[in-house]
Short mmCIF file of C-alpha atoms and ligand atoms in Angstrom, two decimals:
data_model
loop_
_atom_site.label_atom_id
_atom_site.label_comp_id
_atom_site.label_asym_id
_atom_site.label_seq_id
_atom_site.Cartn_x
_atom_site.Cartn_y
_atom_site.Cartn_z
CA MET A 17 79.71 96.08 97.97
CA SER A 18 82.73 94.86 96.08
CA GLU A 19 86.14 94.10 97.55
CA THR A 20 85.97 94.22 101.30
CA ARG A 21 89.32 94.44 103.09
CA THR A 22 90.21 93.86 106.72
CA VAL A 23 93.22 95.63 108.22
CA GLY A 24 94.54 94.80 111.67
CA PRO A 25 96.59 96.88 114.09
CA ALA A 26 100.26 97.05 112.99
CA ARG A 27 102.92 95.82 115.40
CA SER A 28 105.61 97.59 113.41
CA LEU A 29 106.19 99.46 110.17
CA SER A 30 109.50 100.01 108.42
CA GLY A 31 111.33 99.92 105.11
CA GLU A 32 111.74 101.84 101.88
CA ILE A 33 109.00 102.38 99.32
CA THR A 34 108.28 104.26 96.15
CA VAL A 35 104.73 105.36 95.54
CA PRO A 36 103.14 105.41 92.06
CA GLY A 37 103.34 108.40 89.75
CA ASP A 38 101.55 111.66 90.39
CA LYS A 39 97.97 111.54 89.17
CA SER A 40 97.68 115.24 88.29
CA ILE A 41 100.95 115.26 86.35
CA SER A 42 100.07 112.00 84.57
CA HIS A 43 96.78 113.50 83.29
CA ARG A 44 98.53 116.60 82.04
CA SER A 45 101.30 114.60 80.33
CA ILE A 46 98.72 112.88 78.11
CA MET A 47 96.91 116.12 77.33
CA LEU A 48 99.98 118.18 76.47
CA GLY A 49 101.76 115.25 74.80
CA SER A 50 98.76 114.88 72.48
CA LEU A 51 98.61 118.62 71.69
CA ALA A 52 102.37 118.88 71.12
CA ARG A 53 104.20 118.32 67.85
CA GLY A 54 106.30 115.18 67.80
CA THR A 55 106.98 112.51 70.36
CA THR A 56 106.44 112.79 74.10
CA LEU A 57 107.86 110.11 76.39
CA VAL A 58 106.23 109.79 79.78
CA ARG A 59 108.34 108.05 82.42
CA GLY A 60 106.64 106.84 85.60
CA PHE A 61 103.08 107.34 84.33
CA LEU A 62 100.41 106.37 86.87
CA HIS A 63 98.44 103.41 85.56
CA GLY A 64 95.34 104.07 87.64
CA GLU A 65 91.73 104.16 86.46
CA ASP A 66 91.51 107.97 86.45
CA ASN A 67 94.53 108.37 84.20
CA HIS A 68 93.36 105.58 81.92
CA ALA A 69 90.17 107.55 81.38
CA THR A 70 92.27 110.43 80.04
CA LEU A 71 94.46 108.08 78.00
CA ASN A 72 91.46 106.40 76.37
CA ALA A 73 89.86 109.77 75.65
CA PHE A 74 92.87 110.88 73.59
CA ARG A 75 93.16 107.54 71.83
CA GLY A 76 89.49 108.03 70.92
CA MET A 77 90.43 111.36 69.32
CA GLY A 78 93.01 109.76 67.03
CA ILE A 79 96.18 110.05 69.12
CA THR A 80 98.55 107.06 69.10
CA ILE A 81 99.72 106.30 72.62
CA ASP A 82 101.92 103.21 73.03
CA GLU A 83 102.72 101.57 76.31
CA LEU A 84 106.43 100.78 76.54
CA LYS A 85 108.21 98.25 78.75
CA GLY A 86 107.81 99.15 82.42
CA GLY A 87 104.62 101.14 81.83
CA ASP A 88 106.18 104.25 80.28
CA LEU A 89 104.22 105.86 77.44
CA ARG A 90 105.09 107.15 73.98
CA ILE A 91 102.65 109.71 72.64
CA ASP A 92 102.71 110.76 68.99
CA GLY A 93 101.43 114.31 69.34
CA LYS A 94 99.53 115.87 66.44
CA GLY A 95 99.77 119.53 67.38
CA LEU A 96 97.25 121.96 68.83
CA HIS A 97 94.76 121.34 66.03
CA GLY A 98 95.36 117.62 65.43
CA LEU A 99 92.59 116.00 67.46
CA ALA A 100 89.75 114.23 65.64
CA GLU A 101 86.10 114.25 66.63
CA PRO A 102 85.48 111.33 69.02
CA GLY A 103 83.07 108.69 67.75
CA ASP A 104 81.44 108.13 71.11
CA VAL A 105 80.76 109.70 74.50
CA ILE A 106 84.05 110.26 76.36
CA ASP A 107 83.87 108.27 79.59
CA CYS A 108 85.74 110.16 82.32
CA GLY A 109 84.98 107.49 84.93
CA ASN A 110 85.47 108.89 88.44
CA SER A 111 87.92 111.57 87.34
CA GLY A 112 87.13 115.23 88.01
CA THR A 113 90.45 116.28 86.48
CA THR A 114 89.65 114.49 83.21
CA ILE A 115 86.19 115.98 82.79
CA ARG A 116 87.01 119.54 83.88
CA LEU A 117 90.31 119.97 82.05
CA MET A 118 88.92 118.35 78.92
CA THR A 119 85.89 120.61 78.98
CA GLY A 120 88.32 123.52 78.62
CA LEU A 121 90.42 121.86 75.97
CA LEU A 122 87.46 120.61 73.91
CA SER A 123 85.84 124.05 73.95
CA GLY A 124 88.52 125.13 71.48
CA GLN A 125 88.18 122.20 69.04
CA ASN A 126 86.28 122.40 65.79
CA PHE A 127 84.06 119.44 66.61
CA PHE A 128 81.31 118.11 68.83
CA SER A 129 82.00 116.04 71.93
CA VAL A 130 80.17 114.66 74.95
CA LEU A 131 81.76 113.98 78.34
CA SER A 132 80.29 111.81 81.06
CA GLY A 133 81.40 109.63 83.96
CA ASP A 134 80.37 107.37 86.82
CA ARG A 135 77.50 108.04 89.24
CA TYR A 136 79.81 110.00 91.60
CA LEU A 137 81.23 112.22 88.88
CA ARG A 138 77.76 112.92 87.50
CA LYS A 139 76.87 114.54 90.85
CA ARG A 140 79.84 116.91 90.97
CA PRO A 141 79.56 120.63 90.12
CA MET A 142 80.55 121.65 86.59
CA LYS A 143 79.32 125.25 86.40
CA ARG A 144 82.62 126.32 87.94
CA VAL A 145 84.18 125.55 84.52
CA LEU A 146 81.14 126.12 82.31
CA GLY A 147 80.71 129.70 83.62
CA PRO A 148 84.14 131.08 82.66
CA LEU A 149 84.37 128.96 79.49
CA THR A 150 80.99 130.20 78.28
CA ALA A 151 82.25 133.76 78.88
CA MET A 152 85.10 132.90 76.47
CA GLY A 153 82.49 132.01 73.85
CA ALA A 154 82.37 128.24 74.44
CA ARG A 155 79.12 126.43 73.69
CA ILE A 156 78.53 123.81 76.37
CA TRP A 157 75.36 122.17 77.66
CA GLY A 158 74.80 119.99 80.71
CA ARG A 159 72.08 118.56 82.90
CA GLY A 160 70.67 120.72 85.70
CA GLY A 161 71.10 123.93 83.71
CA GLY A 162 74.76 123.17 83.00
CA GLU A 163 75.76 122.08 86.51
CA LEU A 164 75.97 118.34 85.89
CA ALA A 165 77.47 115.87 83.41
CA PRO A 166 76.91 114.58 80.79
CA LEU A 167 78.27 117.72 79.15
CA ALA A 168 77.92 118.37 75.42
CA ILE A 169 80.41 120.70 73.75
CA SER A 170 80.21 122.27 70.35
CA GLY A 171 83.76 123.58 70.11
CA GLY A 172 84.92 126.58 68.13
CA THR A 173 86.54 129.98 68.25
CA LEU A 174 87.23 131.38 71.71
CA LYS A 175 88.04 134.82 72.99
CA SER A 176 90.57 135.41 75.73
CA THR A 177 89.42 136.23 79.23
CA GLU A 178 90.53 137.71 82.54
CA TYR A 179 88.87 135.43 85.02
CA VAL A 180 88.82 136.01 88.78
CA SER A 181 87.97 132.66 90.35
CA PRO A 182 86.08 132.68 93.65
CA ILE A 183 87.69 129.33 94.57
CA SER A 184 91.27 128.05 94.57
CA SER A 185 90.90 125.17 92.14
CA ALA A 186 93.57 123.81 89.82
CA GLN A 187 90.90 122.10 87.75
CA VAL A 188 89.11 125.40 87.10
CA LYS A 189 92.38 127.26 86.48
CA SER A 190 93.69 124.54 84.16
CA ALA A 191 90.44 124.28 82.17
CA ILE A 192 90.65 128.01 81.43
CA LEU A 193 94.37 127.93 80.61
CA LEU A 194 93.83 125.03 78.19
CA ALA A 195 90.96 126.89 76.54
CA GLY A 196 93.24 129.94 76.51
CA LEU A 197 95.62 128.07 74.16
CA TYR A 198 92.83 128.36 71.54
CA ALA A 199 91.78 131.94 72.28
CA ASP A 200 92.55 135.15 70.43
CA GLY A 201 94.89 136.77 72.96
CA VAL A 202 96.30 136.48 76.47
CA THR A 203 94.11 134.64 79.01
CA THR A 204 94.50 135.37 82.71
CA VAL A 205 93.21 133.49 85.77
CA ARG A 206 93.37 134.83 89.32
CA GLU A 207 92.54 132.76 92.39
CA PRO A 208 92.29 133.49 96.15
CA HIS A 209 95.25 131.23 97.04
CA LEU A 210 97.61 129.48 94.64
CA SER A 211 96.32 126.01 93.72
CA ARG A 212 98.59 123.29 92.31
CA ASP A 213 100.57 124.69 89.37
CA HIS A 214 101.38 121.53 87.39
CA SER A 215 99.58 122.82 84.28
CA GLU A 216 101.58 126.03 84.30
CA ARG A 217 104.87 124.20 84.80
CA MET A 218 104.20 121.59 82.14
CA LEU A 219 102.86 124.08 79.61
CA ARG A 220 106.07 126.07 80.02
CA TYR A 221 108.14 122.87 79.77
CA PHE A 222 106.43 122.16 76.42
CA GLY A 223 107.18 125.68 75.18
CA ALA A 224 104.06 127.73 75.95
CA ASP A 225 104.31 131.34 77.08
CA VAL A 226 102.98 131.09 80.66
CA ARG A 227 103.52 133.92 83.12
CA PRO A 228 102.74 133.46 86.79
CA PHE A 229 102.32 136.65 88.86
CA ASP A 230 101.26 137.38 92.40
CA GLY A 231 97.65 136.17 92.63
CA GLY A 232 97.36 134.58 89.20
CA VAL A 233 98.79 133.37 85.91
CA SER A 234 98.45 134.21 82.23
CA VAL A 235 98.95 132.21 79.05
CA ALA A 236 99.43 133.42 75.49
CA ALA A 237 97.26 131.86 72.77
CA GLN A 238 98.19 129.54 69.88
CA PRO A 239 101.64 128.36 71.02
CA THR A 240 103.54 125.60 69.28
CA LEU A 241 104.01 122.91 71.89
CA GLU A 242 106.99 120.61 71.37
CA GLY A 243 106.99 116.95 72.47
CA ARG A 244 109.19 116.37 75.50
CA GLU A 245 110.35 113.69 77.92
CA VAL A 246 108.31 113.93 81.10
CA PHE A 247 109.45 112.32 84.35
CA VAL A 248 106.42 111.86 86.60
CA PRO A 249 107.44 111.97 90.27
CA GLY A 250 105.74 109.86 92.96
CA ASP A 251 102.38 111.27 94.02
CA ILE A 252 102.63 113.15 97.33
CA SER A 253 98.90 112.51 97.83
CA SER A 254 99.62 108.76 97.78
CA ALA A 255 102.76 109.17 99.88
CA ALA A 256 100.64 111.03 102.46
CA PHE A 257 98.95 107.79 103.58
CA TYR A 258 102.32 106.24 104.29
CA MET A 259 103.63 109.40 105.97
CA VAL A 260 100.75 109.28 108.44
CA ALA A 261 101.13 105.51 108.85
CA ALA A 262 104.80 105.89 109.80
CA LEU A 263 104.02 108.76 112.21
CA ILE A 264 101.29 106.93 114.14
CA VAL A 265 102.68 103.38 114.36
CA PRO A 266 105.01 103.28 117.39
CA GLY A 267 108.67 102.76 116.53
CA ALA A 268 108.09 103.09 112.75
CA GLU A 269 110.66 104.42 110.29
CA LEU A 270 109.96 104.69 106.58
CA LEU A 271 111.84 106.13 103.60
CA ILE A 272 109.56 107.18 100.74
CA ARG A 273 111.62 107.70 97.61
CA ASN A 274 111.06 109.98 94.63
CA VAL A 275 108.10 112.05 95.86
CA GLY A 276 106.95 115.21 94.07
CA VAL A 277 107.33 118.07 96.56
CA ASN A 278 106.05 120.96 94.46
CA PRO A 279 105.31 123.72 97.02
CA THR A 280 101.71 123.95 95.77
CA ARG A 281 101.25 120.30 96.83
CA SER A 282 103.47 119.95 99.91
CA GLY A 283 101.01 121.38 102.45
CA ILE A 284 100.73 117.92 104.00
CA ILE A 285 104.42 118.03 105.00
CA ASP A 286 103.98 121.46 106.62
CA ILE A 287 100.83 120.31 108.44
CA LEU A 288 102.37 117.10 109.78
CA GLN A 289 105.59 118.89 110.80
CA GLU A 290 103.55 121.52 112.63
CA MET A 291 101.79 118.68 114.47
CA GLY A 292 105.23 117.54 115.65
CA GLY A 293 105.84 114.87 112.98
CA SER A 294 109.40 113.94 112.09
CA LEU A 295 109.63 114.25 108.30
CA GLU A 296 112.96 114.96 106.62
CA LEU A 297 113.37 115.88 102.95
CA LEU A 298 116.50 114.27 101.48
CA ASN A 299 118.15 114.31 98.06
CA GLN A 300 116.11 117.27 96.77
CA ARG A 301 116.25 117.68 93.00
CA GLU A 302 114.21 118.83 89.99
CA LEU A 303 112.81 116.56 87.26
CA SER A 304 111.18 117.99 84.13
CA GLY A 305 110.24 121.19 85.89
CA GLU A 306 108.95 119.61 89.13
CA PRO A 307 110.75 119.47 92.52
CA VAL A 308 111.31 115.95 93.88
CA ALA A 309 112.73 114.54 97.15
CA ASP A 310 113.00 111.41 99.26
CA ILE A 311 111.11 111.71 102.54
CA LEU A 312 112.26 110.03 105.75
CA VAL A 313 109.44 109.67 108.27
CA ARG A 314 109.84 108.56 111.90
CA SER A 315 107.14 107.70 114.39
CA SER A 316 106.29 110.82 116.42
CA THR A 317 104.07 112.15 119.16
CA LEU A 318 101.60 114.43 117.38
CA THR A 319 99.76 117.46 118.75
CA GLY A 320 96.50 118.98 117.50
CA ILE A 321 96.75 122.23 115.52
CA GLU A 322 94.55 124.74 113.69
CA ILE A 323 94.60 124.49 109.89
CA GLY A 324 93.19 127.08 107.49
CA GLY A 325 94.03 129.68 104.82
CA SER A 326 96.58 129.21 102.06
CA VAL A 327 97.74 125.75 103.19
CA VAL A 328 94.28 124.33 102.43
CA PRO A 329 94.58 124.19 98.59
CA ARG A 330 98.18 122.99 99.07
CA ALA A 331 96.87 119.91 100.90
CA ILE A 332 93.33 119.66 99.56
CA ASP A 333 93.37 115.91 98.86
CA GLU A 334 95.05 115.05 102.15
CA PHE A 335 92.37 116.09 104.67
CA PRO A 336 90.90 112.60 105.08
CA VAL A 337 94.28 111.27 106.20
CA VAL A 338 95.03 114.47 108.17
CA SER A 339 91.87 113.73 110.17
CA VAL A 340 93.29 110.26 110.90
CA ALA A 341 96.58 111.77 112.12
CA ALA A 342 94.58 114.24 114.24
CA SER A 343 92.62 111.39 115.85
CA PHE A 344 95.88 110.04 117.28
CA ALA A 345 97.30 113.46 118.22
CA GLU A 346 97.16 115.02 121.67
CA GLY A 347 94.55 117.79 121.86
CA THR A 348 92.16 119.25 119.33
CA THR A 349 92.68 119.81 115.61
CA ILE A 350 90.50 122.36 113.84
CA ILE A 351 90.28 122.36 110.04
CA ARG A 352 88.63 125.39 108.43
CA ASP A 353 88.40 127.08 104.99
CA ALA A 354 88.01 123.61 103.46
CA ARG A 355 84.44 123.75 102.15
CA GLU A 356 85.71 122.28 98.87
CA LEU A 357 85.96 118.92 100.65
CA ARG A 358 82.19 118.72 100.37
CA VAL A 359 82.36 118.40 96.56
CA LYS A 360 85.21 115.93 96.09
CA GLU A 361 84.68 112.31 94.98
CA THR A 362 82.29 112.26 97.93
CA ASP A 363 81.52 114.76 100.72
CA ARG A 364 84.79 114.08 102.55
CA ILE A 365 83.78 116.02 105.68
CA ALA A 366 80.63 113.94 106.19
CA ALA A 367 82.44 110.73 105.23
CA MET A 368 85.31 111.09 107.72
CA VAL A 369 83.00 112.27 110.51
CA ASN A 370 80.89 109.12 109.99
CA GLU A 371 83.66 106.61 109.54
CA LEU A 372 86.03 107.79 112.29
CA GLY A 373 82.90 108.15 114.45
CA ALA A 374 82.00 104.51 113.73
CA LEU A 375 85.31 103.51 115.37
CA GLY A 376 84.65 105.74 118.40
CA GLY A 377 86.58 108.81 117.17
CA ARG A 378 85.26 112.19 118.24
CA VAL A 379 84.98 114.23 115.04
CA GLU A 380 82.50 117.02 114.49
CA ALA A 381 81.54 118.44 111.11
CA ARG A 382 81.72 122.16 110.40
CA ASP A 383 80.36 123.73 107.27
CA ASP A 384 83.90 124.31 106.00
CA GLY A 385 85.89 121.69 107.87
CA MET A 386 85.96 119.56 111.00
CA VAL A 387 86.97 119.54 114.63
CA ILE A 388 88.81 116.42 115.76
CA GLN A 389 89.40 115.54 119.40
CA GLY A 390 92.63 113.58 119.51
CA GLY A 391 94.07 111.31 122.12
CA GLU A 392 91.29 108.75 121.86
CA SER A 393 92.23 105.29 120.74
CA LEU A 394 89.98 103.98 117.99
CA ALA A 395 88.17 100.66 118.24
CA GLY A 396 87.87 98.02 115.53
CA GLY A 397 84.69 97.82 113.46
CA THR A 398 83.23 98.07 110.00
CA VAL A 399 83.49 101.23 107.92
CA HIS A 400 82.46 102.36 104.44
CA SER A 401 84.57 103.88 101.67
CA HIS A 402 81.68 105.87 100.15
CA GLY A 403 83.20 104.73 96.82
CA ASP A 404 86.02 107.24 97.44
CA HIS A 405 89.61 106.01 97.12
CA ARG A 406 91.01 108.45 99.65
CA ILE A 407 88.40 107.56 102.29
CA ALA A 408 89.14 103.83 101.85
CA MET A 409 92.91 104.34 102.19
CA SER A 410 92.56 106.76 105.13
CA MET A 411 90.49 104.22 107.04
CA ALA A 412 93.09 101.52 106.32
CA ILE A 413 95.74 103.79 107.88
CA ALA A 414 93.49 104.46 110.89
CA ALA A 415 93.21 100.68 111.32
CA LEU A 416 96.97 100.38 111.83
CA ARG A 417 96.61 102.10 115.23
CA ALA A 418 93.10 100.88 116.15
CA ARG A 419 92.52 98.45 119.04
CA GLY A 420 90.96 95.80 116.80
CA GLU A 421 90.53 94.84 113.17
CA VAL A 422 88.80 97.28 110.84
CA THR A 423 86.81 96.00 107.88
CA ILE A 424 86.47 98.46 105.02
CA ASP A 425 83.84 97.81 102.38
CA ASP A 426 83.94 98.79 98.70
CA THR A 427 87.71 99.18 98.43
CA ALA A 428 87.97 98.59 94.66
CA CYS A 429 87.92 102.39 94.30
CA THR A 430 91.58 102.56 95.44
CA ALA A 431 92.44 101.55 91.85
CA THR A 432 91.53 105.06 90.69
CA SER A 433 94.75 106.50 92.12
CA PHE A 434 96.77 103.82 93.92
CA PRO A 435 96.36 100.26 92.59
CA ASP A 436 99.32 98.98 94.68
CA PHE A 437 98.16 100.49 97.96
CA TRP A 438 97.30 97.16 99.63
CA SER A 439 100.37 95.22 98.56
CA LEU A 440 102.61 98.09 99.70
CA LEU A 441 100.83 98.07 103.07
CA ASP A 442 101.56 94.34 103.42
CA GLN A 443 105.16 95.01 102.45
CA VAL A 444 105.90 97.59 105.18
CA CYS A 445 103.66 96.42 108.05
CA CYS A 446 103.72 93.45 110.27
C1 LIG B 518 93.36 118.34 90.80
C2 LIG B 518 92.90 119.43 91.47
C3 LIG B 518 92.18 119.35 92.75
C4 LIG B 518 92.35 117.99 93.41
C5 LIG B 518 92.18 116.87 92.44
C6 LIG B 518 93.20 116.97 91.31
C7 LIG B 518 94.08 118.53 89.52
O1 LIG B 518 90.80 119.55 92.51
O2 LIG B 518 91.45 117.85 94.47
O3 LIG B 518 92.35 115.62 93.10
O4 LIG B 518 94.71 117.57 89.02
O5 LIG B 518 94.02 119.64 88.98
P1 LIG B 518 90.13 121.04 92.53
O6 LIG B 518 90.65 121.78 91.37
O7 LIG B 518 88.66 120.77 92.43
O8 LIG B 518 90.55 121.63 93.84
#
C-alpha cells in the first residue's frame, strides 16, 4: 500500500525536539471555540488529518476559522446556539474523537446531521455514545442497530442524565458532557478510572460550571462560553515514541520540550520510570489550564513490569510503543485491563503481536492485553501498519534497535496525528 518506509538500526540518538500539538486538546479547542462567544485564538494547533476533520466540520456549520501565520487559528465563535445545519455529510476521516464528541454536541442542535468516516472508523463501536445520549432524549440512528457509522442525528431538546459508564473513556465522557451543555439541568458522568480530563479543563477555562468529584464529573447546562486564548502543549502521545527511542538506543540523550503532562495522560512516564527508564521532568508550568514540562530522557536498561488498573486509561494510546520498550527490557512485561486496545484505530493487541512477532519478538495476546518476553533482539524484516498511525510509528521505533532494516508499509497514516514524525526521526538519529 501507499508510502512504504525503511528504517535502519540507529547508531546514536541525541538532541532537542518539540513534538506537535496535542491532538485531544486541538479537537476540543475547535469545538469550544466555535460554541463560545467571541474570538478564540489557538496557539500550537496540531495540523494533522484528524484535527482537520474537526476543523472542516465546524467550517461546514458556518464557523469562520482562519489560519494565522505559523499555523495558529482564529475562531469566530457564534455561541452555544450559533451552528448552522451542515449541507453535507460530515466526514470524520479516521478520527474517533471527532465522531464521538460531535455525536454528543450535535444531539443538542436544532438540525439534522450525518457523521461518517473512513473504512476503519466505520468499524468502530458507537453504541457506547448512542446509548447514554439516547437516554438523554437524543434521536440518533446508525448502521448495525446503532453500533456503526454513518450516524444520522436529528438534534433537539435534551434532558440531563446521571450516567455510570462501564468503561473509562474520555470520548464517551466528553460526548455526554457536551450534550449536557444543551440539557435541562446538571449532567453527571461516572467512570471506573479517571480518563483524560481535557474536556473538563477546557470547559472550565471557557467559563462552564464543571465540577469534578471522586469517581466522576458534572456539568451545568446552558453556560455562556467566552472565547479564550488556548495554548496547545506538545502531545505526550507523540512524545512517547521519542521517549522510548531515547531509552532503547544505547548512549542516547534527548530533550523533548513543551510536552503536556496532565496527570490523566502521563501514565507513559510512570510506566517507563517503573521499567527503570531515566526520564526527568524539567521546567514544569501550566498553560491555559494544562500542566506542561520539558522531558529529559537518557538511554537506560529497562526491566519488564506488570501493568494494569488505573494507569491503563492514563496511557491508553501508548501501549503499542510500550510493547516495543518491553521487547528490549530484561524479563517479562504483562499488560492487563487493556481490552479497549481491541477497538482503537485497529485491534492494537493483535497488530503488535503480529508485527513484533514478524521481527522475531515473543509477544502473546491476552483477551485484555499482552505478555511480552523481553531481552530478545529483534531482526529486520517487513511489517504492516494496519493503517494505524501508532502501529506504524511504534514499528519505526522498534527498528532503531533491530539487527537489520525494517520496512514498514502503509505509513501515510502517520499524518493523522504526527505529520513530522519521519523528518524528526532523521533529525535526531544517525
Ligand atoms: C481520546 C480518548 C481516547 C484516546 C483517543 C483520544 C480523546 O479514546 O484513545 O486517542 O481525545 O478523548 P477513548 O475515549 O475511546 O478511550
